[in-house]
Amino acid sequence: MRIEESIKNYGAKIDELLKELIPPYRKNYLSEPIWHHLQTGGKRVRPALCLITCEALGGNPDEAIHFALAVETMHNMFLIHDDIEDGDTVRRDQPTVWVKYGTANAINAGDYLLACAYKTTLASPISLEKKIRLLQVLTSTYEKTVEGQALDINARAAEDFSVDDYMKMVEMKTGYYLACGMVGGGIVSGISEQVVEKIWTLGKTMGPAFQIRDDLIDLTHGKGRGGVIGSDVKEGKASFLYAYTLQVACAEDRKHLRKIMLKPRDETTDSDIQWALDAYKKYNAIQYAQDYAEDLVKQAYKTIDEIPVENKTVFKEIASFMAQRMS
Amino acid sequence: MRIEESIKNYGAKIDELLKELIPPYRKNYLSEPIWHHLQTGGKRVRPALCLITCEALGGNPDEAIHFALAVETMHNMFLIHDDIEDGDTVRRDQPTVWVKYGTANAINAGDYLLACAYKTTLASPISLEKKIRLLQVLTSTYEKTVEGQALDINARAAEDFSVDDYMKMVEMKTGYYLACGMVGGGIVSGISEQVVEKIWTLGKTMGPAFQIRDDLIDLTHGKGRGGVIGSDVKEGKASFLYAYTLQVACAEDRKHLRKIMLKPRDETTDSDIQWALDAYKKYNAIQYAQDYAEDLVKQAYKTIDEIPVENKTVFKEIASFMAQRMS
């Protein structure tokens, strides 16, 4: 498929340029933890989508590549900070940065990646007008993602947590974030603010759709942490399934489910996890989540139809690619 | 004194605008931890110096106020993250953010403050050229401070730590940071890159001078943590005294001093602290530090003489103010 080939090619280029932006093997206590993290993998999908969008809309991808790098470094900044915040010890079968280098170095390494995101955007070979627009995109994406993360961190302790709360959280935490590469690539190619707005709207449906499917994968295949089912329950992460079940369950089940979520992860037993999964089935949360995600994807295609550009192929291809999988 | 009055007045204005930028009492899990921290005090000296410089060089402080706010929010972002990284539990007699709201919320609250710094700078009512220059100043200050913090975090575990290492660390960690408000205020008023370079140079002498005096205060009056003497030794912070003593002491004393520094803070005894303070006296580190700081201040005044602007009064007043105290 054309888009997967483009992602692969652009991804390789991004990998190369990341090494110029953050030279490995520098003895500054930043290069090492950052490259420990970057080398765990990641297919550089987000920056690739930025370059693909730019090219498809008639822009020069060489002018968007600095911003593409910014998208990737900001993405990894969030992963490093999120791993500390969530207490995750393993990412892609490697110890997370905070586990290997300590919390202090991990926070600071994340901070450094954000500096790199701004530095590279400021170095873009484009007009001042476009540069300011890109910096606005980067900043509002960063701000919204942090706001979403604030809701996420505190969701498990919240007395009530509904599907609306979940949607608000993931729209902010993953929606902007998913769209920002496309928005930036588009801006470099010269799109209007109307088009930008539509791409944000697209992100706000595709992001949650992707996240709900990720939540479902945790129940069926596990999230790549050795194929263990139900990690989200163990880690107390507020998934769509949790939000929906909390909303519709009887008082007694709600209470028990919250109790399980609030347990520290090493105190959550296998039977706790099984209880939660059974509750999700009992209340038909899985089917509801599947339908909900499907509906969001439909909305996304509707938004694409409304984007005021002639050639919508690239957005359709990206949506279809993301609906299938994202890494 | 004129400058102290200006700082007070501008400081009050900054306090007011901070409430617009980050409205208190919002239920988003960010407003509360951030205002818990902001309300612990701070005299908003850094943003005030930005506005004072702008005005003195013939600029309109109303055009610099967005950047002044950015300097203040970035400053507080670093304080919140540093408190986690250093394991500090108390700041100005209040529990630190991570102690009161947890590490996850504290990291995220710091991240949010940085988003605010960029957001407000982007909203400055100035030309695109000046805006880009301010964003470059913000970004390079942020980058250098993080690089300096990386050296600081890892200094205590370093096999060797010399006065040169110390100077490199504090030039990066406090030098850029101290100058960036002045640089930004100057840019808004229309100064050239040559003037900017001289102000950075000024920061690289004033910053370390200030830091060395702060290190000395820890030995004489304590750092405002209930007047306890020797907190830096207890907390394993690599001070100028530590760097110099490590450089000149005999092998046996070096070894013992490092051992004390490497101890977790709750295992560091009063007699450990006394031993370190005695070692600093034995090797004449205190006198050396005082002389070194004085020399830096002299260099700072020399740099001021070289700044290619007609009216250097503002820089002399700022330098004299900072040489006396900084909060």
XYZ file of C-alpha atoms in Angstrom:
654
model
C 0.000 0.000 0.000
C 1.281 3.409 -1.026
C 0.949 5.161 2.349
C 2.737 2.434 4.278
C 5.653 2.659 1.869
C 5.770 6.447 2.322
C 5.726 6.086 6.097
C 8.610 3.656 5.883
C 10.690 5.928 3.658
C 9.974 9.122 5.512
C 10.415 7.295 8.823
C 13.966 6.314 7.832
C 14.750 9.923 6.953
C 13.388 11.105 10.307
C 15.572 8.564 12.095
C 18.606 9.970 10.330
C 17.745 13.576 11.170
C 16.993 12.745 14.803
C 20.651 11.765 15.086
C 21.666 15.204 13.850
C 19.257 17.006 16.181
C 20.274 14.962 19.219
C 23.718 13.479 18.574
C 24.022 10.067 20.248
C 26.985 9.295 22.534
C 27.408 12.839 23.807
C 28.501 12.853 27.440
C 25.897 15.313 28.683
C 23.597 12.931 30.605
C 20.835 13.695 28.077
C 21.932 11.972 24.897
C 22.183 8.561 26.578
C 18.748 8.363 28.261
C 17.079 9.904 25.206
C 18.656 7.434 22.817
C 17.944 4.547 25.155
C 14.323 5.538 24.697
C 14.419 6.379 20.965
C 16.104 3.098 20.144
C 13.304 1.057 21.683
C 11.582 1.582 18.361
C 8.598 3.498 17.109
C 7.896 3.765 13.417
C 7.961 7.568 13.282
C 4.390 7.485 11.948
C 3.457 10.958 13.211
C 6.257 12.874 11.477
C 5.768 10.790 8.340
C 2.092 11.808 8.216
C 3.215 15.439 8.425
C 5.462 15.051 5.366
C 2.903 12.982 3.439
C 0.217 15.620 4.026
C 2.542 18.434 3.000
C 3.492 16.675 -0.217
C -0.064 15.660 -1.100
C -1.300 19.217 -0.712
C 1.350 20.515 -3.098
C 3.954 21.653 -0.545
C 7.662 20.897 -0.396
C 8.286 18.229 2.274
C 11.839 19.560 2.758
C 10.247 22.673 4.227
C 8.101 20.607 6.609
C 10.796 18.268 7.831
C 11.833 20.462 10.759
C 8.291 20.479 12.033
C 7.994 16.730 11.433
C 11.007 16.274 13.702
C 9.330 18.517 16.282
C 6.241 16.304 16.243
C 8.406 13.253 16.862
C 10.481 14.790 19.656
C 7.380 16.134 21.412
C 5.769 12.687 21.072
C 8.749 11.077 22.763
C 8.878 13.743 25.451
C 5.328 12.743 26.358
C 6.165 9.046 26.349
C 9.084 9.559 28.740
C 7.071 11.763 31.124
C 3.981 9.521 30.855
C 6.001 6.471 31.810
C 7.021 8.195 35.048
C 3.511 9.508 35.686
C 1.898 6.120 35.057
C 4.622 4.183 36.862
C 5.259 2.078 33.752
C 8.488 0.145 34.120
C 8.742 -1.442 30.679
C 8.275 -0.037 27.169
C 8.702 -2.274 24.166
C 10.471 -4.884 26.305
C 13.076 -2.378 27.576
C 13.209 -0.700 30.980
C 11.665 2.787 30.794
C 13.970 5.799 31.106
C 13.078 6.539 34.725
C 13.740 2.927 35.704
C 17.155 2.867 34.000
C 18.387 6.426 34.683
C 16.281 7.575 37.638
C 13.279 9.885 37.803
C 15.375 13.085 37.869
C 17.183 12.276 34.620
C 13.965 11.075 32.999
C 12.048 14.286 33.757
C 14.975 16.337 32.534
C 15.467 14.240 29.380
C 11.800 14.789 28.519
C 12.191 18.525 29.106
C 15.169 18.506 26.758
C 13.189 16.810 23.981
C 10.646 19.595 24.148
C 13.417 22.176 23.783
C 14.505 20.252 20.666
C 10.954 20.408 19.286
C 10.938 24.205 19.486
C 14.528 24.524 18.311
C 13.937 22.545 15.160
C 10.655 24.327 14.367
C 12.404 27.687 14.735
C 15.015 26.490 12.222
C 12.425 25.730 9.500
C 13.335 27.234 6.095
C 9.955 28.967 5.670
C 8.404 32.425 5.948
C 8.032 34.076 9.367
C 4.225 33.900 9.020
C 4.267 30.141 8.488
C 6.836 29.658 11.234
C 4.664 31.487 13.766
C 1.670 29.392 12.711
C 3.673 26.201 13.205
C 4.811 27.390 16.634
C 1.179 28.063 17.526
C 0.233 24.548 16.396
C 3.058 23.030 18.410
C 2.162 25.066 21.498
C -1.571 24.441 21.447
C -1.024 20.738 20.811
C 1.410 20.603 23.702
C -0.991 22.522 25.957
C -4.041 20.412 25.104
C -2.124 17.162 25.505
C -0.962 18.226 28.976
C -4.546 19.198 29.876
C -5.735 15.783 28.723
C -2.978 14.092 30.679
C -4.095 15.974 33.816
C -7.564 14.438 33.423
C -6.023 11.025 32.771
C -3.767 11.100 35.844
C -6.703 11.946 38.081
C -9.419 9.874 36.396
C -8.968 6.773 38.469
C -9.493 8.679 41.702
C -12.505 10.594 40.346
C -15.819 9.754 42.036
C -17.608 9.755 38.712
C -16.058 9.071 35.366
C -18.388 8.956 32.400
C -18.066 8.362 28.662
C -18.255 12.160 28.268
C -15.328 12.580 30.651
C -13.424 9.919 28.744
C -14.098 11.634 25.424
C -13.030 15.019 26.772
C -9.841 13.446 28.068
C -8.867 11.586 24.906
C -9.897 14.382 22.554
C -7.367 16.528 24.378
C -4.787 13.876 25.070
C -4.690 12.144 21.704
C -6.824 14.198 19.314
C -4.707 17.314 18.868
C -1.619 15.295 19.034
C -2.672 12.991 16.201
C -3.717 15.868 13.965
C -0.839 18.241 14.624
C 1.561 16.663 12.126
C -1.065 16.859 9.389
C -1.951 20.428 10.352
C 1.721 21.451 10.288
C 2.391 19.730 6.968
C -0.669 21.478 5.584
C 0.415 24.898 6.841
C 3.792 24.539 5.142
C 1.955 23.706 1.903
C -0.114 26.880 2.339
C -3.580 25.742 3.491
C -6.079 28.206 4.956
C -7.284 28.365 8.556
C -10.574 26.754 7.466
C -8.719 23.658 6.326
C -6.679 23.671 9.526
C -9.889 23.707 11.593
C -11.254 20.709 9.714
C -8.065 18.736 10.299
C -8.298 19.464 14.026
C -11.882 18.182 13.915
C -10.642 15.095 12.126
C -8.115 14.511 14.921
C -10.843 14.828 17.526
C -12.688 11.870 16.032
C -9.752 9.765 14.833
C -7.800 10.187 18.088
C -10.546 8.847 20.340
C -11.426 6.131 17.792
C -7.839 4.981 17.874
C -7.706 5.162 21.669
C -10.918 3.156 22.133
C -9.536 0.448 19.867
C -6.331 0.487 21.885
C -8.432 -0.001 25.023
C -10.180 -2.949 23.346
C -6.885 -4.521 22.299
C -5.937 -4.613 25.984
C -8.860 -7.010 26.509
C -8.221 -9.232 23.523
C -4.513 -9.331 22.666
C -2.793 -7.352 25.441
C -0.823 -4.189 24.801
C 2.490 -5.663 23.747
C 3.603 -6.115 27.344
C 4.198 -9.808 26.905
C 0.611 -10.263 25.696
C -0.862 -9.900 29.192
C -4.617 -9.247 29.059
C -6.133 -6.512 31.226
C -3.071 -4.333 31.914
C -5.306 -1.260 31.979
C -7.263 -2.707 34.910
C -4.071 -3.662 36.717
C -2.584 -0.211 36.157
C -5.819 1.584 37.009
C -6.019 3.307 33.638
C -9.361 4.881 32.853
C -10.350 3.116 29.635
C -13.513 3.545 27.582
C -14.713 0.206 28.967
C -14.226 1.456 32.517
C -15.983 4.776 31.827
C -18.986 3.126 30.179
C -19.351 0.398 32.795
C -19.092 2.921 35.619
C -21.876 4.858 33.920
C -24.347 2.014 33.458
C -23.567 -0.503 36.208
C -25.588 -0.978 39.396
C -24.314 0.789 42.524
C -22.712 -2.333 43.973
C -20.773 -3.179 40.813
C -19.676 0.443 40.398
C -18.299 0.442 43.905
C -16.401 -2.800 43.436
C -14.995 -1.722 40.070
C -13.735 1.556 41.506
C -12.149 -0.328 44.396
C -10.205 -2.496 41.946
C -9.105 0.563 39.934
C -7.840 2.325 43.029
C -5.634 -0.581 44.128
C -1.895 -0.129 43.566
C -0.906 -2.279 40.613
C 1.044 -4.835 42.628
C -1.975 -5.420 44.833
C -4.360 -5.991 41.913
C -4.892 -9.753 41.695
C -5.683 -11.867 38.659
C -9.180 -12.415 40.030
C -9.655 -8.635 40.332
C -8.783 -8.325 36.650
C -11.113 -11.202 35.783
C -13.896 -9.555 37.792
C -13.497 -6.298 35.850
C -13.430 -8.093 32.495
C -16.569 -10.017 33.471
C -18.252 -6.750 34.444
C -17.356 -5.238 31.053
C -18.996 -8.257 29.402
C -22.008 -8.219 31.711
C -22.773 -4.602 30.827
C -22.067 -5.110 27.149
C -19.288 -2.517 27.279
C -17.180 -4.227 24.642
C -19.873 -4.178 21.972
C -20.744 -0.602 22.900
C -17.080 0.447 22.581
C -16.769 -1.209 19.176
C -19.884 0.553 17.904
C -18.765 3.851 19.385
C -15.360 3.653 17.703
C -16.948 2.696 14.400
C -19.240 5.668 14.644
C -16.280 7.956 15.272
C -14.543 6.611 12.175
C -17.705 7.330 10.174
C -17.707 10.881 11.535
C -14.065 11.185 10.546
C -14.872 10.276 6.934
C -17.706 12.800 6.999
C -15.267 15.471 8.208
C -12.887 14.543 5.400
C -15.685 15.131 2.873
C -16.042 18.629 4.305
C -12.355 19.566 4.105
C -12.225 22.408 1.572
C -9.392 21.074 -0.579
C -9.685 19.464 -3.986
C -7.704 16.302 -3.432
C -8.947 14.528 -0.324
C -7.221 11.236 -1.149
C -4.407 11.756 1.317
C -6.799 12.271 4.242
C -8.813 9.209 3.274
C -5.672 7.118 3.063
C -4.410 8.385 6.408
C -7.783 7.782 8.068
C -7.964 4.281 6.677
C -4.390 3.591 7.759
C -5.066 4.876 11.267
C -8.361 3.036 11.542
C -6.409 -0.142 10.934
C -3.513 0.397 13.245
C -1.174 2.967 14.615
C 2.155 2.492 16.313
C 16.285 52.701 45.738
C 14.733 53.204 42.333
C 15.162 49.664 40.997
C 13.662 47.995 44.060
C 10.589 50.178 43.733
C 10.274 49.274 40.040
C 10.588 45.592 40.849
C 7.834 45.907 43.412
C 5.489 47.722 41.044
C 6.127 45.542 38.055
C 6.003 42.462 40.288
C 2.464 43.343 41.364
C 1.420 43.726 37.731
C 2.927 40.344 36.861
C 1.014 38.747 39.734
C -2.198 40.160 38.331
C -1.510 38.946 34.805
C -0.484 35.494 36.008
C -4.050 35.115 37.237
C -5.334 35.870 33.750
C -2.889 33.483 32.088
C -3.590 30.653 34.538
C -6.980 31.270 36.167
C -6.983 30.015 39.759
C -9.727 27.657 40.998
C -10.252 25.957 37.642
C -11.114 22.295 38.132
C -8.588 20.925 35.662
C -6.038 19.440 38.104
C -3.496 22.015 36.871
C -4.697 25.311 38.276
C -4.631 24.042 41.873
C -1.099 22.607 42.057
C 0.280 25.521 40.042
C -1.313 28.116 42.336
C -0.287 26.191 45.426
C 3.240 26.729 44.146
C 2.856 30.317 42.882
C 1.311 31.433 46.152
C 4.327 30.307 48.157
C 5.796 33.644 47.145
C 8.586 34.805 44.912
C 9.024 38.473 44.136
C 8.735 38.143 40.346
C 12.193 39.681 40.063
C 13.011 38.069 36.714
C 9.989 39.393 34.792
C 10.399 42.789 36.443
C 13.994 42.996 35.183
C 12.667 42.280 31.678
C 10.261 45.226 31.857
C 12.802 47.535 33.515
C 15.366 46.790 30.789
C 12.819 47.328 28.036
C 11.771 50.681 29.440
C 15.320 51.881 30.135
C 16.363 51.130 26.563
C 13.495 53.187 25.180
C 10.999 50.378 24.519
C 7.350 50.096 25.524
C 7.041 47.738 28.525
C 3.468 46.889 27.490
C 4.972 45.150 24.473
C 7.386 43.165 26.665
C 4.916 42.087 29.318
C 3.948 38.855 27.548
C 7.557 37.802 27.448
C 8.031 38.865 31.078
C 5.202 36.494 31.983
C 6.907 33.774 29.958
C 10.117 34.258 31.942
C 8.170 33.897 35.183
C 6.202 30.811 34.117
C 9.333 29.091 32.797
C 11.110 29.939 36.058
C 8.344 28.288 38.058
C 8.239 25.293 35.757
C 11.895 24.719 36.595
C 11.279 25.138 40.323
C 8.490 22.533 40.281
C 10.518 20.026 38.240
C 13.719 20.728 40.234
C 11.947 20.041 43.510
C 11.046 16.573 42.242
C 14.490 15.986 40.789
C 16.270 17.097 43.967
C 13.776 15.390 46.276
C 13.070 18.693 48.050
C 9.975 18.374 50.211
C 9.597 21.971 51.400
C 9.762 25.303 49.555
C 9.258 28.540 51.460
C 7.784 26.617 54.402
C 5.135 24.918 52.240
C 5.141 21.315 50.989
C 6.448 21.169 47.414
C 4.001 20.362 44.618
C 5.082 16.734 44.244
C 4.691 16.170 47.986
C 1.189 17.653 48.062
C -0.200 16.485 44.704
C 2.007 13.534 43.768
C 4.888 13.266 41.303
C 2.621 12.699 38.273
C 0.650 15.909 38.813
C 3.822 17.848 39.611
C 5.596 16.816 36.394
C 2.485 17.620 34.404
C 1.903 20.970 36.142
C 5.471 21.965 35.259
C 4.903 20.903 31.652
C 1.787 23.061 31.583
C 3.670 26.120 32.811
C 6.060 25.770 29.903
C 3.127 25.650 27.485
C 1.957 28.916 29.088
C 5.382 30.466 28.545
C 5.188 29.810 24.807
C 1.517 30.728 24.572
C 2.023 34.135 26.126
C 5.127 34.886 24.061
C 3.214 34.011 20.888
C 0.518 36.493 21.950
C 2.968 39.434 22.208
C 1.759 42.561 20.376
C 5.003 42.980 18.393
C 6.355 42.376 14.886
C 6.858 38.821 13.645
C 10.622 39.401 13.516
C 10.778 40.357 17.190
C 8.426 37.563 18.151
C 10.639 34.966 16.502
C 13.680 36.436 18.243
C 11.907 36.204 21.609
C 10.923 32.597 20.909
C 14.557 31.854 20.101
C 15.641 33.446 23.375
C 13.035 31.470 25.318
C 14.016 28.224 23.605
C 17.762 28.578 23.967
C 17.400 29.618 27.610
C 15.169 26.629 28.234
C 17.599 24.303 26.438
C 20.708 25.573 28.233
C 19.018 25.456 31.635
C 18.023 21.824 31.057
C 21.595 21.019 29.962
C 22.910 22.649 33.132
C 20.380 20.760 35.222
C 21.584 17.494 33.653
C 25.102 18.261 34.901
C 23.729 19.229 38.312
C 21.677 16.043 38.742
C 24.683 13.895 37.978
C 27.400 15.967 39.650
C 27.239 14.269 43.013
C 27.869 10.856 41.486
C 30.675 12.123 39.222
C 34.135 10.735 40.036
C 35.695 14.145 39.523
C 33.996 17.459 39.900
C 36.149 20.546 39.514
C 35.607 24.305 39.679
C 35.562 24.241 35.872
C 32.766 21.659 35.926
C 30.903 23.773 38.452
C 31.264 26.900 36.328
C 30.102 25.081 33.200
C 27.078 23.797 35.108
C 26.013 27.109 36.642
C 26.736 29.165 33.510
C 24.200 26.951 31.779
C 21.817 26.452 34.660
C 21.616 29.993 35.974
C 23.472 32.238 33.531
C 21.155 32.175 30.513
C 18.194 32.083 32.762
C 19.186 35.227 34.628
C 19.928 37.149 31.440
C 16.951 36.033 29.363
C 14.487 38.568 30.783
C 16.906 41.409 30.101
C 17.651 40.065 26.619
C 13.935 39.799 25.841
C 13.146 43.257 27.193
C 16.004 44.602 25.122
C 14.810 42.874 21.946
C 11.363 44.402 22.314
C 13.011 47.812 22.638
C 14.920 47.137 19.424
C 18.517 46.328 20.444
C 20.961 44.730 18.007
C 22.397 41.201 18.180
C 25.701 42.674 19.430
C 23.954 44.070 22.490
C 22.138 40.767 22.987
C 25.455 38.900 22.978
C 26.877 41.206 25.645
C 23.845 40.681 27.882
C 24.286 36.912 27.590
C 27.934 37.392 28.594
C 26.758 39.466 31.536
C 24.461 36.615 32.608
C 27.331 34.141 32.409
C 29.243 36.092 35.048
C 26.366 37.386 37.191
C 24.592 33.989 37.285
C 27.554 32.066 38.701
C 28.443 34.981 41.033
C 24.930 34.839 42.431
C 25.041 31.053 42.710
C 28.385 31.012 44.524
C 27.025 33.514 47.044
C 23.957 31.327 47.452
C 26.279 28.395 48.168
C 28.071 30.503 50.758
C 24.809 31.555 52.420
C 24.118 27.855 53.005
C 27.190 27.797 55.250
C 26.500 30.994 57.138
C 22.751 31.656 57.389
C 21.123 28.566 55.873
C 18.917 28.665 52.786
C 15.642 29.710 54.335
C 14.787 26.156 55.302
C 14.432 27.034 58.931
C 17.940 28.469 58.985
C 19.589 25.034 58.965
C 23.262 25.303 58.050
C 24.763 22.899 55.502
C 21.618 21.787 53.624
C 23.668 21.469 50.441
C 25.879 18.851 52.094
C 22.865 16.987 53.456
C 21.153 17.052 50.082
C 24.335 16.163 48.184
C 24.216 19.309 46.066
C 27.404 20.084 44.190
C 28.284 23.554 45.490
C 31.273 25.702 44.619
C 32.752 24.786 48.011
C 32.414 21.102 47.230
C 33.924 21.494 43.745
C 36.908 23.494 44.987
C 37.610 21.251 47.973
C 37.377 18.127 45.839
C 39.925 19.719 43.520
C 42.536 20.662 46.118
C 42.071 18.197 48.991
C 44.316 15.204 49.708
C 43.164 11.813 48.417
C 41.842 10.675 51.797
C 39.738 13.804 52.392
C 38.386 13.714 48.834
C 37.265 10.151 49.329
C 35.542 10.919 52.613
C 33.858 14.046 51.228
C 32.492 12.147 48.243
C 31.213 9.434 50.545
C 29.241 12.022 52.532
C 27.841 13.579 49.338
C 26.696 10.214 48.036
C 24.735 9.355 51.182
C 20.943 9.657 50.930
C 19.888 12.792 52.763
C 18.239 11.000 55.669
C 21.428 9.036 56.311
C 23.637 12.140 56.377
C 24.365 12.850 60.039
C 25.093 16.168 61.719
C 28.664 15.069 62.203
C 28.939 14.335 58.449
C 27.834 17.901 57.772
C 30.268 19.235 60.344
C 33.057 17.195 58.783
C 32.350 18.703 55.369
C 32.182 22.252 56.736
C 35.487 21.693 58.547
C 37.033 20.425 55.333
C 35.848 23.548 53.492
C 37.548 25.651 56.162
C 40.688 23.517 56.200
C 41.194 23.987 52.470
C 40.283 27.666 52.572
C 37.366 27.075 50.214
C 35.216 29.795 51.729
C 37.726 32.581 51.169
C 38.436 31.247 47.686
C 34.719 31.256 46.871
C 34.269 34.815 48.107
C 37.198 36.024 46.018
C 35.995 34.099 42.992
C 32.499 35.595 43.216
C 33.921 39.079 43.665
C 36.051 38.604 40.596
C 33.000 37.539 38.607
C 31.152 40.668 39.687
C 34.127 42.758 38.523
C 34.010 40.956 35.168
C 30.297 41.716 34.999
C 30.913 45.442 35.410
C 33.611 45.235 32.737
C 31.090 43.572 30.396
C 28.590 46.340 31.139
C 31.182 48.918 30.074
C 31.430 47.092 26.759
C 27.677 46.975 26.044
C 27.222 49.145 22.927
C 24.334 51.267 24.204
C 24.519 54.845 25.377
C 22.730 54.549 28.715
C 24.277 51.747 30.742
C 22.709 52.867 34.019
C 20.030 50.189 33.983
C 22.567 47.383 33.650
C 24.699 48.836 36.434
C 21.680 49.106 38.700
C 20.573 45.565 37.915
C 24.074 44.194 38.489
C 24.359 46.022 41.783
C 20.906 44.812 42.843
C 21.740 41.226 41.943
C 25.146 41.370 43.575
C 23.360 42.264 46.801
C 20.589 39.735 46.730
C 18.189 37.922 44.508
C 14.999 36.096 45.366
